């Protein structure tokens, strides 16, 4: 990666900031498009002077996107949302914005475009999130047919939104809700493995026009994930089954909050298992062996004890 010019959309997010740091260590010259450069200055400390630059954009102005893609050899899109707001809908972010970035990448003549989607992307899903993810993939491939697409399951690691959030809740609440009885199965994947997959793919031309499903080595039920988490933080809590219809009611009221703890669409997404389909490539096809959940969680959850 030494001297490669890379633009990373979504570089301030959970996956993005770690990816920026990793590419910087490999000597890449990195550009990160952001709405507010002042809020992203921490990224610049991850590299040498001038190695990481922040490109101020309005993500809905195409000229801004195009300007940030200019002279890039590799463009990576990590932008995604888990719930909708008035001006940030799933369609606008996952489909229209992804398409604009892919079109701008093609116009800039970049050699590679890599797009982060999600495991569970499916046009037949009840979830608007899942539908928007597959539509985003289709829009990307239409604009940049050689794109590489990643579909990770639940991504965990330091600063994740799942285990950290529920560990914090567990410190104060005697009850944890099991939506749908906690029977939904997931295949959690370590953020470090996701980052490694992206980096390897940028060096591996055979990854063009491919879809990679990224899941960990083991499948867990939602209930099992809570049990593992509680064991690590050494707390005993009541795991209370919550029927889907009650979860949807809670989600309805949650949508009125600035940062919803749960939405109706998230409940719909949880009604279906989120595991590898075996119809696409995986970590193994990139020569990678994913880390087990149990080997990583204690490293960053121990302070919740």
GROMACS .gro file of C-alpha atoms in nm:
model
  305
    1UNK     CA    1   0.000   0.000   0.000
    2UNK     CA    2   0.306   0.226   0.018
    3UNK     CA    3   0.226   0.552  -0.163
    4UNK     CA    4  -0.120   0.440  -0.282
    5UNK     CA    5  -0.385   0.713  -0.289
    6UNK     CA    6  -0.697   0.589  -0.112
    7UNK     CA    7  -1.027   0.766  -0.041
    8UNK     CA    8  -1.237   0.621   0.242
    9UNK     CA    9  -1.600   0.732   0.276
   10UNK     CA   10  -1.725   0.662   0.627
   11UNK     CA   11  -1.373   0.685   0.765
   12UNK     CA   12  -1.485   0.824   1.102
   13UNK     CA   13  -1.709   0.527   1.185
   14UNK     CA   14  -1.649   0.212   1.386
   15UNK     CA   15  -1.493   0.019   1.096
   16UNK     CA   16  -1.363   0.327   0.918
   17UNK     CA   17  -1.132   0.468   1.184
   18UNK     CA   18  -0.958   0.132   1.228
   19UNK     CA   19  -0.924   0.094   0.852
   20UNK     CA   20  -0.771   0.441   0.819
   21UNK     CA   21  -0.518   0.356   1.089
   22UNK     CA   22  -0.429   0.024   0.925
   23UNK     CA   23  -0.381   0.174   0.579
   24UNK     CA   24  -0.173   0.455   0.729
   25UNK     CA   25   0.059   0.201   0.889
   26UNK     CA   26   0.105   0.044   0.547
   27UNK     CA   27   0.213   0.377   0.401
   28UNK     CA   28  -0.097   0.473   0.202
   29UNK     CA   29  -0.190   0.836   0.135
   30UNK     CA   30  -0.544   0.866   0.267
   31UNK     CA   31  -0.827   1.108   0.203
   32UNK     CA   32  -1.134   1.096   0.429
   33UNK     CA   33  -1.448   1.286   0.317
   34UNK     CA   34  -1.628   1.434   0.620
   35UNK     CA   35  -1.907   1.680   0.693
   36UNK     CA   36  -1.715   1.849   0.974
   37UNK     CA   37  -1.332   1.831   0.958
   38UNK     CA   38  -1.303   1.967   1.314
   39UNK     CA   39  -1.483   1.660   1.448
   40UNK     CA   40  -1.250   1.425   1.259
   41UNK     CA   41  -0.912   1.573   1.346
   42UNK     CA   42  -0.834   1.264   1.555
   43UNK     CA   43  -0.785   1.073   1.228
   44UNK     CA   44  -0.487   1.287   1.131
   45UNK     CA   45  -0.295   1.164   1.436
   46UNK     CA   46  -0.306   0.811   1.295
   47UNK     CA   47  -0.048   0.893   1.028
   48UNK     CA   48   0.253   1.107   0.952
   49UNK     CA   49   0.220   1.477   0.875
   50UNK     CA   50   0.027   1.515   0.549
   51UNK     CA   51  -0.046   1.144   0.516
   52UNK     CA   52  -0.415   1.172   0.610
   53UNK     CA   53  -0.624   1.460   0.478
   54UNK     CA   54  -0.984   1.550   0.553
   55UNK     CA   55  -1.206   1.648   0.261
   56UNK     CA   56  -1.506   1.861   0.362
   57UNK     CA   57  -1.821   1.754   0.178
   58UNK     CA   58  -2.195   1.769   0.167
   59UNK     CA   59  -2.262   1.401   0.091
   60UNK     CA   60  -2.566   1.492  -0.115
   61UNK     CA   61  -2.383   1.726  -0.353
   62UNK     CA   62  -2.237   1.518  -0.635
   63UNK     CA   63  -1.962   1.768  -0.715
   64UNK     CA   64  -1.829   1.731  -0.359
   65UNK     CA   65  -1.818   1.353  -0.394
   66UNK     CA   66  -1.643   1.376  -0.729
   67UNK     CA   67  -1.383   1.617  -0.592
   68UNK     CA   68  -1.297   1.375  -0.311
   69UNK     CA   69  -1.252   1.087  -0.555
   70UNK     CA   70  -1.016   1.271  -0.790
   71UNK     CA   71  -0.670   1.114  -0.831
   72UNK     CA   72  -0.764   0.819  -0.610
   73UNK     CA   73  -0.637   0.473  -0.699
   74UNK     CA   74  -0.873   0.302  -0.455
   75UNK     CA   75  -1.209   0.422  -0.322
   76UNK     CA   76  -1.385   0.251  -0.032
   77UNK     CA   77  -1.743   0.318   0.080
   78UNK     CA   78  -1.825   0.230   0.441
   79UNK     CA   79  -2.117   0.468   0.489
   80UNK     CA   80  -2.426   0.315   0.645
   81UNK     CA   81  -2.701   0.388   0.897
   82UNK     CA   82  -2.899   0.162   1.132
   83UNK     CA   83  -3.206   0.382   1.159
   84UNK     CA   84  -3.363   0.655   0.950
   85UNK     CA   85  -3.387   1.026   1.018
   86UNK     CA   86  -3.579   1.294   0.834
   87UNK     CA   87  -3.296   1.373   0.592
   88UNK     CA   88  -3.113   1.040   0.609
   89UNK     CA   89  -3.332   0.758   0.485
   90UNK     CA   90  -3.212   0.410   0.397
   91UNK     CA   91  -3.279   0.478   0.030
   92UNK     CA   92  -3.090   0.804   0.032
   93UNK     CA   93  -2.784   0.671   0.216
   94UNK     CA   94  -2.759   0.305   0.114
   95UNK     CA   95  -2.879   0.339  -0.245
   96UNK     CA   96  -2.853   0.690  -0.385
   97UNK     CA   97  -2.536   0.797  -0.204
   98UNK     CA   98  -2.366   0.463  -0.272
   99UNK     CA   99  -2.452   0.499  -0.640
  100UNK     CA  100  -2.312   0.853  -0.651
  101UNK     CA  101  -1.987   0.741  -0.490
  102UNK     CA  102  -1.954   0.451  -0.734
  103UNK     CA  103  -2.024   0.679  -1.031
  104UNK     CA  104  -1.770   0.931  -0.904
  105UNK     CA  105  -1.514   0.655  -0.858
  106UNK     CA  106  -1.563   0.544  -1.218
  107UNK     CA  107  -1.542   0.902  -1.343
  108UNK     CA  108  -1.217   0.954  -1.152
  109UNK     CA  109  -1.067   0.648  -1.317
  110UNK     CA  110  -0.987   0.476  -0.987
  111UNK     CA  111  -0.856   0.122  -1.026
  112UNK     CA  112  -1.063  -0.027  -0.745
  113UNK     CA  113  -1.393   0.032  -0.567
  114UNK     CA  114  -1.488  -0.159  -0.252
  115UNK     CA  115  -1.834  -0.130  -0.097
  116UNK     CA  116  -1.947  -0.232   0.252
  117UNK     CA  117  -2.298  -0.379   0.249
  118UNK     CA  118  -2.445  -0.612   0.513
  119UNK     CA  119  -2.520  -0.978   0.564
  120UNK     CA  120  -2.893  -1.017   0.526
  121UNK     CA  121  -2.918  -0.784   0.227
  122UNK     CA  122  -3.225  -0.926   0.054
  123UNK     CA  123  -3.496  -0.785  -0.170
  124UNK     CA  124  -3.745  -1.030  -0.014
  125UNK     CA  125  -3.679  -0.916   0.343
  126UNK     CA  126  -3.946  -0.751   0.559
  127UNK     CA  127  -3.680  -0.501   0.668
  128UNK     CA  128  -3.639  -0.175   0.477
  129UNK     CA  129  -3.275  -0.174   0.593
  130UNK     CA  130  -3.206  -0.511   0.431
  131UNK     CA  131  -3.388  -0.416   0.112
  132UNK     CA  132  -3.193  -0.090   0.083
  133UNK     CA  133  -2.866  -0.278   0.124
  134UNK     CA  134  -2.933  -0.509  -0.171
  135UNK     CA  135  -3.058  -0.218  -0.380
  136UNK     CA  136  -2.739  -0.033  -0.292
  137UNK     CA  137  -2.531  -0.326  -0.413
  138UNK     CA  138  -2.721  -0.331  -0.740
  139UNK     CA  139  -2.675   0.043  -0.789
  140UNK     CA  140  -2.303   0.015  -0.716
  141UNK     CA  141  -2.250  -0.270  -0.960
  142UNK     CA  142  -2.437  -0.084  -1.231
  143UNK     CA  143  -2.213   0.220  -1.188
  144UNK     CA  144  -1.889   0.028  -1.125
  145UNK     CA  145  -1.923  -0.335  -1.244
  146UNK     CA  146  -1.581  -0.439  -1.109
  147UNK     CA  147  -1.670  -0.341  -0.752
  148UNK     CA  148  -1.590  -0.570  -0.460
  149UNK     CA  149  -1.873  -0.603  -0.208
  150UNK     CA  150  -1.853  -0.711   0.156
  151UNK     CA  151  -2.146  -0.837   0.363
  152UNK     CA  152  -2.045  -0.860   0.730
  153UNK     CA  153  -2.266  -1.005   1.001
  154UNK     CA  154  -2.277  -0.833   1.341
  155UNK     CA  155  -1.936  -0.661   1.373
  156UNK     CA  156  -1.783  -0.657   1.720
  157UNK     CA  157  -1.472  -0.501   1.869
  158UNK     CA  158  -1.366  -0.206   2.086
  159UNK     CA  159  -1.625   0.073   2.056
  160UNK     CA  160  -1.887  -0.156   1.896
  161UNK     CA  161  -2.252  -0.064   1.938
  162UNK     CA  162  -2.372  -0.404   2.051
  163UNK     CA  163  -2.166  -0.556   2.330
  164UNK     CA  164  -2.054  -0.224   2.476
  165UNK     CA  165  -2.409  -0.092   2.479
  166UNK     CA  166  -2.563  -0.398   2.643
  167UNK     CA  167  -2.274  -0.431   2.889
  168UNK     CA  168  -2.338  -0.074   2.998
  169UNK     CA  169  -2.712  -0.140   3.028
  170UNK     CA  170  -2.637  -0.452   3.234
  171UNK     CA  171  -2.460  -0.246   3.497
  172UNK     CA  172  -2.783  -0.067   3.586
  173UNK     CA  173  -3.068  -0.289   3.467
  174UNK     CA  174  -3.157  -0.624   3.629
  175UNK     CA  175  -3.326  -0.732   3.303
  176UNK     CA  176  -3.209  -0.771   2.943
  177UNK     CA  177  -3.473  -0.817   2.671
  178UNK     CA  178  -3.456  -1.115   2.438
  179UNK     CA  179  -3.637  -1.003   2.125
  180UNK     CA  180  -3.830  -1.294   1.980
  181UNK     CA  181  -3.712  -1.505   2.271
  182UNK     CA  182  -3.348  -1.462   2.170
  183UNK     CA  183  -3.374  -1.739   1.912
  184UNK     CA  184  -3.236  -1.544   1.615
  185UNK     CA  185  -2.895  -1.673   1.507
  186UNK     CA  186  -2.601  -1.450   1.421
  187UNK     CA  187  -2.242  -1.506   1.312
  188UNK     CA  188  -2.049  -1.218   1.476
  189UNK     CA  189  -1.733  -1.106   1.300
  190UNK     CA  190  -1.438  -0.925   1.455
  191UNK     CA  191  -1.376  -0.573   1.324
  192UNK     CA  192  -1.005  -0.650   1.287
  193UNK     CA  193  -1.090  -0.938   1.053
  194UNK     CA  194  -1.323  -0.719   0.846
  195UNK     CA  195  -1.046  -0.461   0.809
  196UNK     CA  196  -0.796  -0.730   0.710
  197UNK     CA  197  -1.041  -0.861   0.447
  198UNK     CA  198  -1.073  -0.516   0.292
  199UNK     CA  199  -0.697  -0.464   0.284
  200UNK     CA  200  -0.626  -0.806   0.135
  201UNK     CA  201  -0.896  -0.752  -0.128
  202UNK     CA  202  -0.735  -0.426  -0.241
  203UNK     CA  203  -0.419  -0.622  -0.321
  204UNK     CA  204  -0.599  -0.919  -0.475
  205UNK     CA  205  -0.729  -0.844  -0.825
  206UNK     CA  206  -0.930  -1.167  -0.831
  207UNK     CA  207  -1.156  -1.006  -0.569
  208UNK     CA  208  -1.303  -0.775  -0.833
  209UNK     CA  209  -1.669  -0.841  -0.917
  210UNK     CA  210  -1.698  -1.062  -0.608
  211UNK     CA  211  -1.923  -1.062  -0.302
  212UNK     CA  212  -1.769  -1.168   0.029
  213UNK     CA  213  -1.986  -1.274   0.321
  214UNK     CA  214  -1.795  -1.205   0.641
  215UNK     CA  215  -1.893  -1.408   0.945
  216UNK     CA  216  -1.705  -1.547   1.242
  217UNK     CA  217  -1.617  -1.915   1.290
  218UNK     CA  218  -1.922  -1.989   1.506
  219UNK     CA  219  -2.298  -1.928   1.501
  220UNK     CA  220  -2.472  -1.808   1.819
  221UNK     CA  221  -2.829  -1.739   1.919
  222UNK     CA  222  -2.907  -1.390   2.045
  223UNK     CA  223  -2.955  -1.542   2.390
  224UNK     CA  224  -2.615  -1.711   2.380
  225UNK     CA  225  -2.446  -1.380   2.298
  226UNK     CA  226  -2.598  -1.222   2.606
  227UNK     CA  227  -2.495  -1.520   2.819
  228UNK     CA  228  -2.134  -1.498   2.699
  229UNK     CA  229  -2.127  -1.122   2.758
  230UNK     CA  230  -2.269  -1.153   3.111
  231UNK     CA  231  -2.019  -1.424   3.198
  232UNK     CA  232  -1.729  -1.201   3.091
  233UNK     CA  233  -1.849  -0.899   3.289
  234UNK     CA  234  -1.939  -1.127   3.581
  235UNK     CA  235  -2.300  -1.018   3.618
  236UNK     CA  236  -2.619  -1.217   3.658
  237UNK     CA  237  -2.922  -1.068   3.488
  238UNK     CA  238  -3.269  -1.191   3.402
  239UNK     CA  239  -3.295  -1.260   3.028
  240UNK     CA  240  -3.659  -1.179   2.960
  241UNK     CA  241  -3.817  -1.312   2.637
  242UNK     CA  242  -3.985  -1.028   2.448
  243UNK     CA  243  -4.237  -1.129   2.178
  244UNK     CA  244  -4.186  -0.961   1.842
  245UNK     CA  245  -4.518  -0.775   1.859
  246UNK     CA  246  -4.423  -0.614   2.191
  247UNK     CA  247  -4.077  -0.530   2.055
  248UNK     CA  248  -4.242  -0.357   1.759
  249UNK     CA  249  -4.452  -0.145   1.995
  250UNK     CA  250  -4.139  -0.045   2.187
  251UNK     CA  251  -3.969   0.025   1.855
  252UNK     CA  252  -4.255   0.253   1.749
  253UNK     CA  253  -4.208   0.477   2.051
  254UNK     CA  254  -3.830   0.451   2.023
  255UNK     CA  255  -3.846   0.610   1.679
  256UNK     CA  256  -3.950   0.940   1.837
  257UNK     CA  257  -3.614   0.967   2.016
  258UNK     CA  258  -3.308   1.138   1.861
  259UNK     CA  259  -3.111   0.812   1.892
  260UNK     CA  260  -3.362   0.524   1.892
  261UNK     CA  261  -3.263   0.232   2.117
  262UNK     CA  262  -3.482   0.014   1.895
  263UNK     CA  263  -3.693   0.064   1.582
  264UNK     CA  264  -3.969  -0.141   1.422
  265UNK     CA  265  -3.747  -0.207   1.122
  266UNK     CA  266  -3.469  -0.342   1.343
  267UNK     CA  267  -3.720  -0.584   1.495
  268UNK     CA  268  -3.814  -0.701   1.145
  269UNK     CA  269  -3.445  -0.752   1.064
  270UNK     CA  270  -3.403  -0.964   1.378
  271UNK     CA  271  -3.685  -1.196   1.275
  272UNK     CA  272  -3.447  -1.368   1.033
  273UNK     CA  273  -3.116  -1.543   1.106
  274UNK     CA  274  -2.808  -1.342   1.009
  275UNK     CA  275  -2.562  -1.613   0.908
  276UNK     CA  276  -2.353  -1.703   0.602
  277UNK     CA  277  -2.558  -1.829   0.308
  278UNK     CA  278  -2.271  -2.029   0.152
  279UNK     CA  279  -2.365  -1.878  -0.183
  280UNK     CA  280  -2.076  -1.631  -0.186
  281UNK     CA  281  -1.707  -1.612  -0.099
  282UNK     CA  282  -1.585  -1.580   0.261
  283UNK     CA  283  -1.276  -1.495   0.468
  284UNK     CA  284  -1.121  -1.826   0.366
  285UNK     CA  285  -1.121  -1.720  -0.001
  286UNK     CA  286  -0.899  -1.429   0.099
  287UNK     CA  287  -0.666  -1.657   0.291
  288UNK     CA  288  -0.794  -1.537   0.628
  289UNK     CA  289  -0.907  -1.724   0.939
  290UNK     CA  290  -1.155  -1.520   1.148
  291UNK     CA  291  -1.109  -1.483   1.523
  292UNK     CA  292  -1.343  -1.651   1.768
  293UNK     CA  293  -1.574  -1.425   1.966
  294UNK     CA  294  -1.455  -1.566   2.299
  295UNK     CA  295  -1.092  -1.476   2.224
  296UNK     CA  296  -1.168  -1.107   2.166
  297UNK     CA  297  -1.458  -1.000   2.391
  298UNK     CA  298  -1.271  -1.022   2.724
  299UNK     CA  299  -1.009  -0.777   2.593
  300UNK     CA  300  -1.249  -0.485   2.584
  301UNK     CA  301  -1.542  -0.580   2.807
  302UNK     CA  302  -1.344  -0.650   3.124
  303UNK     CA  303  -1.380  -0.291   3.248
  304UNK     CA  304  -1.756  -0.343   3.283
  305UNK     CA  305  -1.700  -0.588   3.569
   0.00000   0.00000   0.00000
